């Protein structure tokens, strides 16, 4: 069997459980991106990419799935968007592998809208979390990139000639950890904006860069609502990062430090 392919104009929803009365979008669906249950699973069985989209418009929606166990010798083990700009919402992207770029997700010449997505436990040669190449303005909202393993180019997020906007982003716990600390985001040309976000790891920018209301490890900037993040460890911010719990601890310095105007409560968004 080949990869799952979305279609323009078609919305695909998961997370239902008819045996327990969860049958439509008005019900509290089982959404693995913010719980412990897997919910509806699209499984690559370690044999193929899970989702491959090509020539797809922005009126296609994938919402409420676990994207797991994808494998490719090329790019995009979990999801690969090539000239495709779907809405990807309420997803857990986990345990996928790409021998090249983008273990969790790869985007080429695409502008997907990515909302409420957790990307964890993925592996790639470059960018185990998210890889973007020649992409227009792409929005990532309420996204976490944690505990991924990049084997060559060390950043879990790599962007080449792309224009990315991250709002409510969490990046932490990714491997490997280098002598000067872990990597987090590498931008080669293009630009990136980071808002209302917590990022652990070196941010290397060779292009445009804007940040506001964010906590980026090692940054001393306090303009635009940013926090001085020097001297902090993940255990100062998160509840139990060593065991994958990246919720904020009660004494976290980032609590009540963001901008409410930039927060979209889309966790339960159907």
PDB file of N, CA and C in Angstrom, residues 10 31-32 36-37 41 48 74 104-105 138 150 162 178 196 206 212 230-232 255:
ATOM      1  N   UNK A  10     -11.542  18.385   0.579  1.00  0.00           N
ATOM      2  CA  UNK A  10     -12.018  17.302   1.452  1.00  0.00           C
ATOM      3  C   UNK A  10     -11.441  17.493   2.852  1.00  0.00           C
ATOM      4  N   UNK A  31      -8.070  13.225  21.037  1.00  0.00           N
ATOM      5  CA  UNK A  31      -7.037  13.914  20.272  1.00  0.00           C
ATOM      6  C   UNK A  31      -5.683  13.648  20.912  1.00  0.00           C
ATOM      7  N   UNK A  32      -4.861  12.892  20.219  1.00  0.00           N
ATOM      8  CA  UNK A  32      -3.596  12.439  20.801  1.00  0.00           C
ATOM      9  C   UNK A  32      -2.576  13.550  20.955  1.00  0.00           C
ATOM     10  N   UNK A  36      -2.909  11.169  26.274  1.00  0.00           N
ATOM     11  CA  UNK A  36      -2.078   9.960  26.267  1.00  0.00           C
ATOM     12  C   UNK A  36      -2.618   8.895  25.328  1.00  0.00           C
ATOM     13  N   UNK A  37      -3.872   9.002  24.918  1.00  0.00           N
ATOM     14  CA  UNK A  37      -4.444   8.016  24.003  1.00  0.00           C
ATOM     15  C   UNK A  37      -3.991   8.302  22.568  1.00  0.00           C
ATOM     16  N   UNK A  41      -5.318   6.452  14.188  1.00  0.00           N
ATOM     17  CA  UNK A  41      -3.914   6.328  13.816  1.00  0.00           C
ATOM     18  C   UNK A  41      -3.766   6.065  12.324  1.00  0.00           C
ATOM     19  N   UNK A  48       6.842   3.091   4.726  1.00  0.00           N
ATOM     20  CA  UNK A  48       6.522   4.142   3.766  1.00  0.00           C
ATOM     21  C   UNK A  48       6.201   5.434   4.520  1.00  0.00           C
ATOM     22  N   UNK A  74      13.946   9.351   1.543  1.00  0.00           N
ATOM     23  CA  UNK A  74      14.053  10.725   1.077  1.00  0.00           C
ATOM     24  C   UNK A  74      13.604  11.701   2.172  1.00  0.00           C
ATOM     25  N   UNK A 104       9.669  14.226  11.007  1.00  0.00           N
ATOM     26  CA  UNK A 104       8.251  14.415  11.294  1.00  0.00           C
ATOM     27  C   UNK A 104       7.492  14.975  10.115  1.00  0.00           C
ATOM     28  N   UNK A 105       8.001  16.092   9.542  1.00  0.00           N
ATOM     29  CA  UNK A 105       7.301  16.771   8.450  1.00  0.00           C
ATOM     30  C   UNK A 105       8.317  17.460   7.544  1.00  0.00           C
ATOM     31  N   UNK A 138       4.406  30.536   5.974  1.00  0.00           N
ATOM     32  CA  UNK A 138       3.820  29.337   6.564  1.00  0.00           C
ATOM     33  C   UNK A 138       3.632  29.555   8.052  1.00  0.00           C
ATOM     34  N   UNK A 150      18.199  14.287  15.424  1.00  0.00           N
ATOM     35  CA  UNK A 150      18.783  14.580  14.118  1.00  0.00           C
ATOM     36  C   UNK A 150      20.207  14.042  14.092  1.00  0.00           C
ATOM     37  N   UNK A 162      12.814  29.908   3.079  1.00  0.00           N
ATOM     38  CA  UNK A 162      11.400  29.840   3.431  1.00  0.00           C
ATOM     39  C   UNK A 162      11.069  30.949   4.422  1.00  0.00           C
ATOM     40  N   UNK A 178      25.209  19.313  21.674  1.00  0.00           N
ATOM     41  CA  UNK A 178      26.580  19.614  21.309  1.00  0.00           C
ATOM     42  C   UNK A 178      27.319  20.250  22.479  1.00  0.00           C
ATOM     43  N   UNK A 196       5.456  34.362  21.384  1.00  0.00           N
ATOM     44  CA  UNK A 196       4.824  33.618  22.486  1.00  0.00           C
ATOM     45  C   UNK A 196       5.392  32.204  22.610  1.00  0.00           C
ATOM     46  N   UNK A 206      20.478  32.843   9.402  1.00  0.00           N
ATOM     47  CA  UNK A 206      21.178  33.470   8.282  1.00  0.00           C
ATOM     48  C   UNK A 206      20.100  34.018   7.343  1.00  0.00           C
ATOM     49  N   UNK A 212       9.171  38.017  19.606  1.00  0.00           N
ATOM     50  CA  UNK A 212       8.450  38.831  20.570  1.00  0.00           C
ATOM     51  C   UNK A 212       7.758  37.923  21.574  1.00  0.00           C
ATOM     52  N   UNK A 230      18.824  33.729  30.013  1.00  0.00           N
ATOM     53  CA  UNK A 230      20.135  33.218  30.381  1.00  0.00           C
ATOM     54  C   UNK A 230      20.088  32.536  31.747  1.00  0.00           C
ATOM     55  N   UNK A 231      20.839  31.454  31.844  1.00  0.00           N
ATOM     56  CA  UNK A 231      20.980  30.767  33.124  1.00  0.00           C
ATOM     57  C   UNK A 231      19.886  29.784  33.464  1.00  0.00           C
ATOM     58  N   UNK A 232      18.937  29.576  32.584  1.00  0.00           N
ATOM     59  CA  UNK A 232      17.828  28.662  32.871  1.00  0.00           C
ATOM     60  C   UNK A 232      18.053  27.309  32.210  1.00  0.00           C
ATOM     61  N   UNK A 255       5.352  31.767  32.862  1.00  0.00           N
ATOM     62  CA  UNK A 255       3.925  31.856  33.161  1.00  0.00           C
ATOM     63  C   UNK A 255       3.498  33.327  33.253  1.00  0.00           C
TER      64      UNK A 255
END
